[in-house]
PDB file of C-alpha atoms in Angstrom:
ATOM      1  CA  MET A  27      -8.132  11.216 -13.950  1.00 60.00           C
ATOM      2  CA  ASN A  28      -8.441   7.668 -15.664  1.00 70.00           C
ATOM      3  CA  PRO A  29     -12.021   6.606 -14.795  1.00 75.00           C
ATOM      4  CA  LYS A  30     -10.730   2.765 -14.650  1.00 75.00           C
ATOM      5  CA  MET A  31      -8.554   4.098 -11.697  1.00 75.00           C
ATOM      6  CA  ILE A  32     -11.582   5.761 -10.190  1.00 79.00           C
ATOM      7  CA  ILE A  33     -13.383   2.465 -10.443  1.00 84.00           C
ATOM      8  CA  ARG A  34     -10.357   0.708  -8.594  1.00 82.00           C
ATOM      9  CA  LEU A  35     -10.123   2.957  -5.758  1.00 82.00           C
ATOM     10  CA  PHE A  36     -13.892   2.823  -5.189  1.00 87.00           C
ATOM     11  CA  ILE A  37     -13.739  -0.990  -5.198  1.00 89.00           C
ATOM     12  CA  ASP A  38     -10.672  -1.214  -3.005  1.00 86.00           C
ATOM     13  CA  MET A  39     -12.203   1.389  -0.481  1.00 88.00           C
ATOM     14  CA  THR A  40     -15.428  -0.288  -0.552  1.00 91.00           C
ATOM     15  CA  MET A  41     -13.860  -3.566   0.282  1.00 90.00           C
ATOM     16  CA  THR A  42     -12.056  -2.200   2.885  1.00 89.00           C
ATOM     17  CA  VAL A  43     -14.781  -0.615   4.480  1.00 90.00           C
ATOM     18  CA  LEU A  44     -17.069  -3.835   4.130  1.00 90.00           C
ATOM     19  CA  MET A  45     -14.046  -6.118   5.640  1.00 89.00           C
ATOM     20  CA  LEU A  46     -14.578  -3.842   8.781  1.00 89.00           C
ATOM     21  CA  VAL A  47     -18.179  -4.334   8.682  1.00 89.00           C
ATOM     22  CA  ALA A  48     -18.039  -8.264   8.193  1.00 87.00           C
ATOM     23  CA  MET A  49     -15.516  -8.467  11.198  1.00 85.00           C
ATOM     24  CA  ALA A  50     -18.224  -6.896  13.306  1.00 84.00           C
ATOM     25  CA  TYR A  51     -20.576  -9.396  12.628  1.00 82.00           C
ATOM     26  CA  GLN A  52     -21.793  -9.627  16.554  1.00 78.00           C
ATOM     27  CA  MET A  53     -22.942  -6.549  16.445  1.00 82.00           C
ATOM     28  CA  THR A  54     -24.472  -6.334  12.802  1.00 82.00           C
ATOM     29  CA  GLY A  55     -26.028  -9.827  12.762  1.00 83.00           C
ATOM     30  CA  ILE A  56     -25.455 -12.999  10.787  1.00 86.00           C
ATOM     31  CA  LEU A  57     -27.718 -12.031   8.029  1.00 89.00           C
ATOM     32  CA  ILE A  58     -25.917  -8.563   7.221  1.00 90.00           C
ATOM     33  CA  HIS A  59     -22.565 -10.359   7.776  1.00 89.00           C
ATOM     34  CA  GLU A  60     -23.485 -12.917   5.134  1.00 89.00           C
ATOM     35  CA  VAL A  61     -25.039 -10.189   2.709  1.00 91.00           C
ATOM     36  CA  VAL A  62     -21.716  -8.102   3.197  1.00 91.00           C
ATOM     37  CA  GLY A  63     -19.944 -11.642   2.614  1.00 89.00           C
ATOM     38  CA  VAL A  64     -21.847 -12.042  -0.874  1.00 89.00           C
ATOM     39  CA  ILE A  65     -20.933  -8.132  -1.788  1.00 92.00           C
ATOM     40  CA  LEU A  66     -17.384  -8.698  -0.880  1.00 90.00           C
ATOM     41  CA  LEU A  67     -17.206 -11.943  -3.220  1.00 88.00           C
ATOM     42  CA  VAL A  68     -18.487  -9.796  -6.192  1.00 91.00           C
ATOM     43  CA  LEU A  69     -16.105  -6.869  -5.496  1.00 91.00           C
ATOM     44  CA  PHE A  70     -13.094  -9.242  -5.004  1.00 88.00           C
ATOM     45  CA  VAL A  71     -13.813 -10.967  -8.584  1.00 89.00           C
ATOM     46  CA  ALA A  72     -14.303  -7.405  -9.975  1.00 90.00           C
ATOM     47  CA  HIS A  73     -11.080  -6.291  -8.409  1.00 88.00           C
ATOM     48  CA  ASN A  74      -9.150  -9.249  -9.814  1.00 87.00           C
ATOM     49  CA  ILE A  75     -10.761  -8.529 -13.417  1.00 89.00           C
ATOM     50  CA  LEU A  76      -9.675  -5.090 -13.320  1.00 86.00           C
ATOM     51  CA  ASN A  77      -6.286  -5.936 -12.441  1.00 83.00           C
ATOM     52  CA  ARG A  78      -6.243  -9.042 -14.848  1.00 84.00           C
ATOM     53  CA  ARG A  79      -2.923  -7.136 -16.452  1.00 84.00           C
ATOM     54  CA  TRP A  80      -1.110  -8.185 -13.354  1.00 81.00           C
ATOM     55  CA  TYR A  81      -1.602 -11.999 -13.873  1.00 82.00           C
ATOM     56  CA  LYS A  82      -0.446 -11.704 -17.594  1.00 81.00           C
ATOM     57  CA  THR A  83       2.693  -9.821 -16.679  1.00 82.00           C
ATOM     58  CA  LEU A  84       3.265 -12.231 -13.310  1.00 80.00           C
ATOM     59  CA  LEU A  85       6.187 -13.978 -14.873  1.00 79.00           C
ATOM     60  CA  LYS A  86       7.746 -11.403 -17.142  1.00 80.00           C
ATOM     61  CA  GLY A  87      10.099  -8.667 -16.437  1.00 76.00           C
ATOM     62  CA  LYS A  88      12.938  -8.256 -13.887  1.00 81.00           C
ATOM     63  CA  PHE A  89      12.339  -9.640 -10.392  1.00 82.00           C
ATOM     64  CA  ASP A  90      13.942  -7.162  -7.871  1.00 83.00           C
ATOM     65  CA  LEU A  91      13.181  -7.298  -4.301  1.00 84.00           C
ATOM     66  CA  ARG A  92      10.414  -4.840  -4.360  1.00 83.00           C
ATOM     67  CA  ARG A  93       8.669  -6.730  -7.160  1.00 85.00           C
ATOM     68  CA  ILE A  94       9.087 -10.228  -5.419  1.00 88.00           C
ATOM     69  CA  LEU A  95       7.740  -8.962  -2.317  1.00 89.00           C
ATOM     70  CA  SER A  96       4.756  -7.441  -4.124  1.00 88.00           C
ATOM     71  CA  ILE A  97       3.930 -10.776  -5.703  1.00 90.00           C
ATOM     72  CA  MET A  98       4.477 -12.687  -2.288  1.00 92.00           C
ATOM     73  CA  VAL A  99       1.727 -10.453  -0.848  1.00 92.00           C
ATOM     74  CA  ASN A 100      -0.708 -10.218  -3.555  1.00 89.00           C
ATOM     75  CA  LEU A 101      -0.631 -13.729  -3.785  1.00 91.00           C
ATOM     76  CA  LEU A 102      -1.000 -14.078  -0.017  1.00 93.00           C
ATOM     77  CA  PHE A 103      -3.795 -11.803  -0.380  1.00 90.00           C
ATOM     78  CA  LEU A 104      -5.669 -13.829  -2.809  1.00 90.00           C
ATOM     79  CA  VAL A 105      -5.151 -17.285  -1.104  1.00 92.00           C
ATOM     80  CA  SER A 106      -6.296 -15.875   2.194  1.00 92.00           C
ATOM     81  CA  MET A 107      -9.918 -13.993   0.714  1.00 88.00           C
ATOM     82  CA  ALA A 108     -10.307 -17.199  -1.248  1.00 89.00           C
ATOM     83  CA  ALA A 109     -10.059 -19.252   1.876  1.00 91.00           C
ATOM     84  CA  VAL A 110     -12.243 -16.858   3.875  1.00 90.00           C
ATOM     85  CA  LEU A 111     -15.007 -16.770   0.956  1.00 85.00           C
ATOM     86  CA  ILE A 112     -14.748 -20.712   0.255  1.00 86.00           C
ATOM     87  CA  SER A 113     -15.171 -21.699   3.780  1.00 87.00           C
ATOM     88  CA  SER A 114     -18.147 -19.196   4.283  1.00 86.00           C
ATOM     89  CA  ILE A 115     -20.286 -21.121   1.843  1.00 84.00           C
ATOM     90  CA  PRO A 116     -20.883 -24.445   4.294  1.00 83.00           C
ATOM     91  CA  ILE A 117     -21.165 -22.387   7.245  1.00 83.00           C
ATOM     92  CA  SER A 118     -23.933 -19.948   5.910  1.00 82.00           C
ATOM     93  CA  ARG A 119     -27.098 -19.666   8.088  1.00 79.00           C
ATOM     94  CA  GLU A 120     -28.974 -17.357   6.195  1.00 79.00           C
ATOM     95  CA  VAL A 121     -28.186 -16.875   2.665  1.00 79.00           C
ATOM     96  CA  LEU A 122     -27.096 -20.462   1.531  1.00 75.00           C
ATOM     97  CA  THR A 123     -29.290 -22.533   4.122  1.00 71.00           C
ATOM     98  CA  TRP A 124     -30.095 -24.896   1.214  1.00 71.00           C
ATOM     99  CA  ILE A 125     -26.277 -26.393   1.425  1.00 69.00           C
ATOM    100  CA  PRO A 126     -26.389 -29.704   3.189  1.00 65.00           C
ATOM    101  CA  ILE A 127     -23.154 -29.901   5.031  1.00 64.00           C
ATOM    102  CA  LYS A 128     -22.956 -30.890   8.774  1.00 58.00           C
ATOM    103  CA  ASN A 129     -20.194 -30.729  11.435  1.00 55.00           C
ATOM    104  CA  ASP A 130     -18.890 -27.649  10.010  1.00 71.00           C
ATOM    105  CA  MET A 131     -16.935 -26.533  13.020  1.00 80.00           C
ATOM    106  CA  ILE A 132     -13.595 -27.026  11.123  1.00 84.00           C
ATOM    107  CA  PHE A 133     -14.720 -24.710   8.251  1.00 85.00           C
ATOM    108  CA  MET A 134     -15.764 -22.094  11.059  1.00 85.00           C
ATOM    109  CA  GLN A 135     -12.382 -22.086  12.385  1.00 86.00           C
ATOM    110  CA  ILE A 136     -10.786 -21.666   8.972  1.00 88.00           C
ATOM    111  CA  HIS A 137     -13.187 -18.820   8.232  1.00 88.00           C
ATOM    112  CA  VAL A 138     -12.287 -16.849  11.245  1.00 87.00           C
ATOM    113  CA  MET A 139      -8.699 -17.313  11.231  1.00 89.00           C
ATOM    114  CA  THR A 140      -8.161 -16.510   7.598  1.00 91.00           C
ATOM    115  CA  SER A 141     -10.358 -13.603   8.185  1.00 90.00           C
ATOM    116  CA  TYR A 142      -7.811 -12.187  10.602  1.00 91.00           C
ATOM    117  CA  TRP A 143      -4.842 -13.091   8.134  1.00 93.00           C
ATOM    118  CA  GLY A 144      -6.756 -11.658   5.079  1.00 91.00           C
ATOM    119  CA  PHE A 145      -7.493  -8.363   7.336  1.00 92.00           C
ATOM    120  CA  VAL A 146      -3.458  -7.803   7.894  1.00 94.00           C
ATOM    121  CA  ILE A 147      -2.515  -8.821   4.620  1.00 94.00           C
ATOM    122  CA  MET A 148      -5.053  -6.386   3.171  1.00 91.00           C
ATOM    123  CA  ALA A 149      -3.367  -3.799   4.918  1.00 93.00           C
ATOM    124  CA  VAL A 150       0.053  -4.736   3.700  1.00 94.00           C
ATOM    125  CA  HIS A 151      -1.534  -5.027   0.318  1.00 91.00           C
ATOM    126  CA  ILE A 152      -2.702  -1.253   0.724  1.00 91.00           C
ATOM    127  CA  GLY A 153       0.747  -0.224   2.015  1.00 91.00           C
ATOM    128  CA  MET A 154       2.337  -1.618  -1.131  1.00 89.00           C
ATOM    129  CA  SER A 155       0.188   0.556  -3.099  1.00 86.00           C
ATOM    130  CA  TRP A 156       0.040   3.550  -0.942  1.00 86.00           C
ATOM    131  CA  GLY A 157       2.196   5.916  -3.137  1.00 82.00           C
ATOM    132  CA  THR A 158       0.013   5.204  -6.217  1.00 81.00           C
ATOM    133  CA  ILE A 159      -3.157   5.975  -4.012  1.00 82.00           C
ATOM    134  CA  ILE A 160      -1.993   9.067  -2.792  1.00 82.00           C
ATOM    135  CA  ASN A 161      -0.816  10.344  -6.126  1.00 80.00           C
ATOM    136  CA  ALA A 162      -4.343   9.319  -7.551  1.00 76.00           C
ATOM    137  CA  MET A 163      -5.941  11.336  -4.724  1.00 77.00           C
ATOM    138  CA  ARG A 164      -3.599  14.509  -5.173  1.00 78.00           C
ATOM    139  CA  ARG A 165      -5.006  14.196  -8.676  1.00 76.00           C
ATOM    140  CA  MET A 166      -8.458  14.046  -7.770  1.00 74.00           C
ATOM    141  CA  THR A 167      -8.380  16.752  -5.401  1.00 73.00           C
ATOM    142  CA  GLY A 168      -5.975  19.040  -7.628  1.00 73.00           C
ATOM    143  CA  ILE A 169      -3.321  19.006  -5.135  1.00 73.00           C
ATOM    144  CA  THR A 170      -0.100  18.988  -7.545  1.00 70.00           C
ATOM    145  CA  GLY A 171       2.725  21.076  -5.511  1.00 70.00           C
ATOM    146  CA  SER A 172       4.620  19.846  -2.132  1.00 74.00           C
ATOM    147  CA  SER A 173       4.330  20.989   1.139  1.00 76.00           C
ATOM    148  CA  VAL A 174       6.785  20.602   3.874  1.00 82.00           C
ATOM    149  CA  VAL A 175       4.211  21.532   6.630  1.00 83.00           C
ATOM    150  CA  ARG A 176       1.454  19.216   5.235  1.00 80.00           C
ATOM    151  CA  THR A 177       4.283  16.323   4.843  1.00 82.00           C
ATOM    152  CA  PHE A 178       5.396  16.776   8.615  1.00 87.00           C
ATOM    153  CA  LEU A 179       1.816  16.880   9.866  1.00 88.00           C
ATOM    154  CA  LEU A 180       0.947  13.804   8.066  1.00 85.00           C
ATOM    155  CA  ARG A 181       4.128  12.016   9.255  1.00 87.00           C
ATOM    156  CA  ILE A 182       3.297  12.749  12.756  1.00 93.00           C
ATOM    157  CA  LEU A 183      -0.290  11.763  12.259  1.00 91.00           C
ATOM    158  CA  ALA A 184       1.150   8.334  10.846  1.00 89.00           C
ATOM    159  CA  VAL A 185       3.335   8.205  14.180  1.00 91.00           C
ATOM    160  CA  PHE A 186       0.468   8.288  16.330  1.00 93.00           C
ATOM    161  CA  ILE A 187      -1.524   5.779  14.352  1.00 92.00           C
ATOM    162  CA  VAL A 188       1.013   3.607  14.690  1.00 92.00           C
ATOM    163  CA  ILE A 189       1.516   3.957  18.365  1.00 94.00           C
ATOM    164  CA  PHE A 190      -2.127   3.523  19.060  1.00 93.00           C
ATOM    165  CA  GLY A 191      -2.543   0.821  16.645  1.00 93.00           C
ATOM    166  CA  VAL A 192       0.253  -1.088  18.277  1.00 94.00           C
ATOM    167  CA  GLN A 193      -1.498  -0.507  21.847  1.00 93.00           C
ATOM    168  CA  THR A 194      -4.620  -1.677  20.370  1.00 92.00           C
ATOM    169  CA  SER A 195      -3.159  -4.962  18.879  1.00 92.00           C
ATOM    170  CA  PHE A 196      -2.091  -6.076  22.177  1.00 91.00           C
ATOM    171  CA  GLU A 197      -5.337  -5.183  23.858  1.00 88.00           C
ATOM    172  CA  ARG A 198      -7.388  -7.135  21.067  1.00 87.00           C
ATOM    173  CA  ASN A 199      -4.853  -9.892  21.014  1.00 86.00           C
ATOM    174  CA  LEU A 200      -4.404  -9.950  17.563  1.00 87.00           C
ATOM    175  CA  GLY A 201      -1.292 -11.707  17.450  1.00 85.00           C
ATOM    176  CA  THR A 202      -2.956 -14.641  19.296  1.00 85.00           C
ATOM    177  CA  LYS A 203      -6.073 -14.571  17.095  1.00 85.00           C
ATOM    178  CA  LEU A 204      -3.981 -15.119  13.884  1.00 87.00           C
ATOM    179  CA  VAL A 205      -2.827 -18.676  15.372  1.00 82.00           C
ATOM    180  CA  VAL A 206      -5.433 -19.393  17.815  1.00 75.00           C
ATOM    181  CA  TYR A 207      -9.148 -20.124  16.722  1.00 71.00           C
ATOM    182  CA  ASP A 208     -11.298 -17.189  18.423  1.00 66.00           C
ATOM    183  CA  PRO A 209     -15.039 -18.395  18.351  1.00 61.00           C
ATOM    184  CA  PHE A 210     -16.103 -14.672  19.483  1.00 56.00           C
ATOM    185  CA  GLY A 211     -14.680 -12.772  16.648  1.00 54.00           C
ATOM    186  CA  SER A 212     -13.384  -9.361  17.017  1.00 54.00           C
ATOM    187  CA  PHE A 213     -16.120  -7.367  18.836  1.00 54.00           C
ATOM    188  CA  GLY A 214     -16.697  -7.058  22.402  1.00 54.00           C
ATOM    189  CA  PHE A 215     -19.949  -7.115  23.923  1.00 53.00           C
ATOM    190  CA  ASP A 216     -19.512  -3.525  25.661  1.00 61.00           C
ATOM    191  CA  GLU A 217     -17.975  -1.642  22.995  1.00 68.00           C
ATOM    192  CA  SER A 218     -19.359   0.896  20.248  1.00 77.00           C
ATOM    193  CA  ALA A 219     -19.291   0.569  16.589  1.00 77.00           C
ATOM    194  CA  ILE A 220     -17.193   3.723  16.743  1.00 82.00           C
ATOM    195  CA  THR A 221     -14.544   2.111  19.095  1.00 86.00           C
ATOM    196  CA  PHE A 222     -14.390  -1.252  16.935  1.00 86.00           C
ATOM    197  CA  ILE A 223     -13.850   0.912  13.434  1.00 86.00           C
ATOM    198  CA  MET A 224     -11.050   3.137  15.097  1.00 89.00           C
ATOM    199  CA  ASP A 225      -9.161   0.332  16.793  1.00 90.00           C
ATOM    200  CA  TYR A 226      -9.058  -1.776  13.684  1.00 91.00           C
ATOM    201  CA  LEU A 227      -8.251   1.362  11.302  1.00 91.00           C
ATOM    202  CA  ALA A 228      -5.300   1.984  13.626  1.00 93.00           C
ATOM    203  CA  ILE A 229      -4.140  -1.632  13.432  1.00 93.00           C
ATOM    204  CA  MET A 230      -4.579  -1.444   9.634  1.00 93.00           C
ATOM    205  CA  GLY A 231      -2.353   1.826   9.853  1.00 93.00           C
ATOM    206  CA  ILE A 232       0.584  -0.188  11.338  1.00 94.00           C
ATOM    207  CA  TYR A 233       0.801  -2.141   8.559  1.00 94.00           C
ATOM    208  CA  ILE A 234       0.077   0.374   5.849  1.00 93.00           C
ATOM    209  CA  CYS A 235       2.501   3.001   7.295  1.00 92.00           C
ATOM    210  CA  GLY A 236       5.188   0.203   7.946  1.00 91.00           C
ATOM    211  CA  THR A 237       4.893  -1.596   4.454  1.00 93.00           C
ATOM    212  CA  HIS A 238       4.857   1.887   2.595  1.00 91.00           C
ATOM    213  CA  TYR A 239       8.160   3.005   4.370  1.00 89.00           C
ATOM    214  CA  ALA A 240       9.681  -0.183   3.801  1.00 89.00           C
ATOM    215  CA  VAL A 241       9.020   0.079   0.073  1.00 88.00           C
ATOM    216  CA  LYS A 242      10.645   3.434   0.239  1.00 86.00           C
ATOM    217  CA  PHE A 243      13.741   2.327   1.819  1.00 86.00           C
ATOM    218  CA  ILE A 244      13.840  -0.420  -0.731  1.00 84.00           C
ATOM    219  CA  GLN A 245      13.610   2.067  -3.607  1.00 81.00           C
ATOM    220  CA  LYS A 246      15.983   4.385  -2.333  1.00 81.00           C
ATOM    221  CA  GLN A 247      18.450   1.528  -1.730  1.00 77.00           C
ATOM    222  CA  LYS A 248      18.016   0.568  -5.423  1.00 72.00           C
ATOM    223  CA  GLN A 249      18.457   3.948  -6.535  1.00 73.00           C
ATOM    224  CA  ARG A 250      22.046   3.925  -4.626  1.00 70.00           C
ATOM    225  CA  ILE A 251      23.317   0.890  -6.599  1.00 62.00           C
TER     226      ILE A 251
END
């Protein structure tokens, strides 16, 4: 496989994991949360550098529905991540304590709410590229042929993930947290890290699966025209 593709996959997977770690700051503590944020910033910059060709071709070529949606999702992800990272600077308590900014509650509100939006948009962003990710994983593992049984089992698994993710979204009031400031973050005081990770991976699964199959539907409709 192309080494550049391997690096991209590694960076994207690492960013996904670190995003979950950052959202569990009440368990990890502020110092780890801020250090993870700095690492996320570095990886986010690296991600955009590796994908700089996308910016060069942004206004070129044909704009069909899939490409328009892809551009919108990518730009929203860029804006949300930028808002999360920029708003984290004035509210730093451990890493950037030398910044003399007071009355930072507005930055805290922006930081928390855009974190939830960034999480959701990140999942949609992954879903837009899920076909490419799967093909890359197949090449890495040497799986070249198709299997009806494997495809069926994976789709059943996807259905269970979505059902669990929808239930978890309601239990954690994710919809409310996207529009109302939540000072307590994502983590409950009486839950384990495993519960937190499983819940939010399932929530990600909703948007990854939904976006992936929406993209496949759009492609099929395009082929019929």
